[in-house]
XYZ file of C-alpha atoms in Angstrom:
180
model
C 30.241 -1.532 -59.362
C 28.267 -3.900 -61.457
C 24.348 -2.190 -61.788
C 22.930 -5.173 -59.880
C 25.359 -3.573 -57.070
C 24.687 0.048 -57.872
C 20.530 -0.812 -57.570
C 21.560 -2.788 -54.184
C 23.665 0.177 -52.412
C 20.795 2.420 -52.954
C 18.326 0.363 -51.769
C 19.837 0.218 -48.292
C 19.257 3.851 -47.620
C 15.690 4.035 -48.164
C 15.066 0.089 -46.657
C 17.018 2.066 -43.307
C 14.539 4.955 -43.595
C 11.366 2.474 -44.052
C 12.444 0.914 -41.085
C 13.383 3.759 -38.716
C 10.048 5.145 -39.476
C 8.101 1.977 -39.257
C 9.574 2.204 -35.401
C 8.669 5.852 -34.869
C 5.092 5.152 -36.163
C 4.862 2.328 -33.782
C 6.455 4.134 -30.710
C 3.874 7.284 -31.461
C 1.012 4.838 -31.634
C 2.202 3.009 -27.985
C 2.679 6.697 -26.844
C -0.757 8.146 -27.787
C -2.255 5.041 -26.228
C -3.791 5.918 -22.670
C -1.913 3.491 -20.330
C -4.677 1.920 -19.030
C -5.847 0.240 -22.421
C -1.731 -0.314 -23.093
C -1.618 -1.875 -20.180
C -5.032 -4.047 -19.865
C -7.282 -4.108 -17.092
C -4.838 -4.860 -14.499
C -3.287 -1.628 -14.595
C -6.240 -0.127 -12.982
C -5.443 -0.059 -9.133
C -8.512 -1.807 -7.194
C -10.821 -0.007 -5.347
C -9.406 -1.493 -2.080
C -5.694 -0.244 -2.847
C -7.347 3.586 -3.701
C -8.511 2.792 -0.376
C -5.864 1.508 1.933
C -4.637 4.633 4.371
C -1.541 3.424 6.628
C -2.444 3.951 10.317
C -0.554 6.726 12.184
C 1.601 3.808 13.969
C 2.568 2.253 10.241
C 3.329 5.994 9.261
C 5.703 6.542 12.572
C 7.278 2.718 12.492
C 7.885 2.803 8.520
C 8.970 6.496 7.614
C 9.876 8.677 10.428
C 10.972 6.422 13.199
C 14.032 5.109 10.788
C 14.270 8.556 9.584
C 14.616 9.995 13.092
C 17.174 7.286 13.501
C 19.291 7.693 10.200
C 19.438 11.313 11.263
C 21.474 10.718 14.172
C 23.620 7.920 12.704
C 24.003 10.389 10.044
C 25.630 13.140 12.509
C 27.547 10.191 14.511
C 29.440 9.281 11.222
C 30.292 13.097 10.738
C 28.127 12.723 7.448
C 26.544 16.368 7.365
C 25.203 15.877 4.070
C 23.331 12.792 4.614
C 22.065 14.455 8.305
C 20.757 17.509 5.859
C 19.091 14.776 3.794
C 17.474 12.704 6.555
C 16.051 16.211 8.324
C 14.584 16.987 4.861
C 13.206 13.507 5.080
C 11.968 13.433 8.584
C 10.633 16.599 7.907
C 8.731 15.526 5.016
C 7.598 11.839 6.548
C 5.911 14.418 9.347
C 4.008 16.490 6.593
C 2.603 13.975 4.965
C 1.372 12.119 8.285
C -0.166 15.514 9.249
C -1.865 15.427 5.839
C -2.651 11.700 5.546
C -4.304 12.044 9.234
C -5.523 15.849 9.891
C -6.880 14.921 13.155
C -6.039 12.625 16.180
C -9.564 12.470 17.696
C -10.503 16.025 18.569
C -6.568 17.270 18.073
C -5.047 18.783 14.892
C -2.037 16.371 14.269
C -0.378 18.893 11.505
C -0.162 21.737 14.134
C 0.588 19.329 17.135
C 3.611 18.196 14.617
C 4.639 21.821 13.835
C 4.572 22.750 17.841
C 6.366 20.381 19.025
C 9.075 19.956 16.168
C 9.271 23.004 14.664
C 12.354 24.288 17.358
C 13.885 21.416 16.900
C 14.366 20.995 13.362
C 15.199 24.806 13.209
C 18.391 23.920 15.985
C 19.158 20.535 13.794
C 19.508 22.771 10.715
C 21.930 24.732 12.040
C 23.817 22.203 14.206
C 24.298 20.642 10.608
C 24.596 23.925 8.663
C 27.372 24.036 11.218
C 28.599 21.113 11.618
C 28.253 21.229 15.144
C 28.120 17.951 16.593
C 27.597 19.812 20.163
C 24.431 21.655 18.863
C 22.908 18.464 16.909
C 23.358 16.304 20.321
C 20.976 18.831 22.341
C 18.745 19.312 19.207
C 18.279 15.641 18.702
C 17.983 15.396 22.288
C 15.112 18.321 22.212
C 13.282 16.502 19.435
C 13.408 13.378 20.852
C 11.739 14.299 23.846
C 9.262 16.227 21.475
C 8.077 13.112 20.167
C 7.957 11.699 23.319
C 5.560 14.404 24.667
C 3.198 13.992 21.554
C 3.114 10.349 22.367
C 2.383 11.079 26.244
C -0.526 13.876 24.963
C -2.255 11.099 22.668
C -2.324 8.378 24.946
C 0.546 6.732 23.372
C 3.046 7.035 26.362
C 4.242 3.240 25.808
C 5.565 4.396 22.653
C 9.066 5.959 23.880
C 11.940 7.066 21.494
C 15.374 7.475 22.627
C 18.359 9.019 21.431
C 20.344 5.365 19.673
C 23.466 4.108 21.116
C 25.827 2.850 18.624
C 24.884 -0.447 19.988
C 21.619 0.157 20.187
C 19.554 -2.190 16.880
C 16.928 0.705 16.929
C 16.404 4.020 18.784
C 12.609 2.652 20.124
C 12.593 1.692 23.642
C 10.204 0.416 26.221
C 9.408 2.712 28.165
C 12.221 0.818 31.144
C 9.863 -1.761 31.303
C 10.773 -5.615 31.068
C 9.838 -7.394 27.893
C 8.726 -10.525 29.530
């Protein structure tokens, strides 16, 4: 190696070193940062969307309605593992609507939730502990009338779930009446 090769090779080393810390210096920086002045102004969630608290109905039609109805497609398809995982869900999707709305009027929603669901979801877990498609049909069955009778006690009795047919696009009904 000539010396203007030599002087080259160990140049590399230390340019390599420069460089890797150069990016850890800049990484630390952009991690010490608070994310709101990394991020501007706009990361800073308006005052409206702090706010904004989904209705009961957007809680039941977006989380536990398709919930309640993955659950039994779940079962139908002989997929325990993804029924486990939807009853986790469902369960869950029923917490935090008890939490997000404590009270319907002068009622307690959390312990109207836990009174009439809390059989039920103890006879789903087993029926799919199981694998008892038997159990799960009456469980389902029992919980889907559940919700049924929470509608009826808030005035919601329009609102009527039923048990999905594999046909079926979605497991809410109307109550038997006509749609016209």
């Amino acid at each position: 190696m000539t010396g203007k090769e030599t002087a080259s090779s160990r140049r590399q080393p230390i340019a390599i070193a420069a460089i890797a810390i150069g990016a850890a210096a800049i990484l630390a920086v952009g991690l010490a940062t608070p994310r709101s002045v990394a991020a501007g102004p706009e990361a800073a969630p308006s005052p409206q969307a702090t706010e904004y608290l989904p209705s009961i109905s957007d809680l039941m039609i977006a989380t536990i309605q398709p919930r309640h109805e993955r659950l039994w497609r779940a079962e139908q398809d002989g997929n325990w593992e993804f029924a486990k995982y939807e009853l986790g869900n469902l369960k869950g999707a029923f917490n935090r609507l008890g939490h997000a709305h404590p009270t319907q009027g002068s009622i307690s929603l959390p312990d109207m939730i836990t009174s009439v669901t809390e059989q039920p979801f103890k006879e789903l877990s087993s029926a799919i502990q199981s694998k008892d498609g038997a159990a799960f049909t009456k469980a389902y069955a029992d919980l889907t009338d559940a919700c049924n009778s929470c509608h009826q006690a808030l005035n919601h009795g329009v609102v009527e779930i039923h048990v999905p047919t594999r046909t079926s696009p979605s497991d809410l009904g109307t109550n038997g009446k006509s749609r016209n």
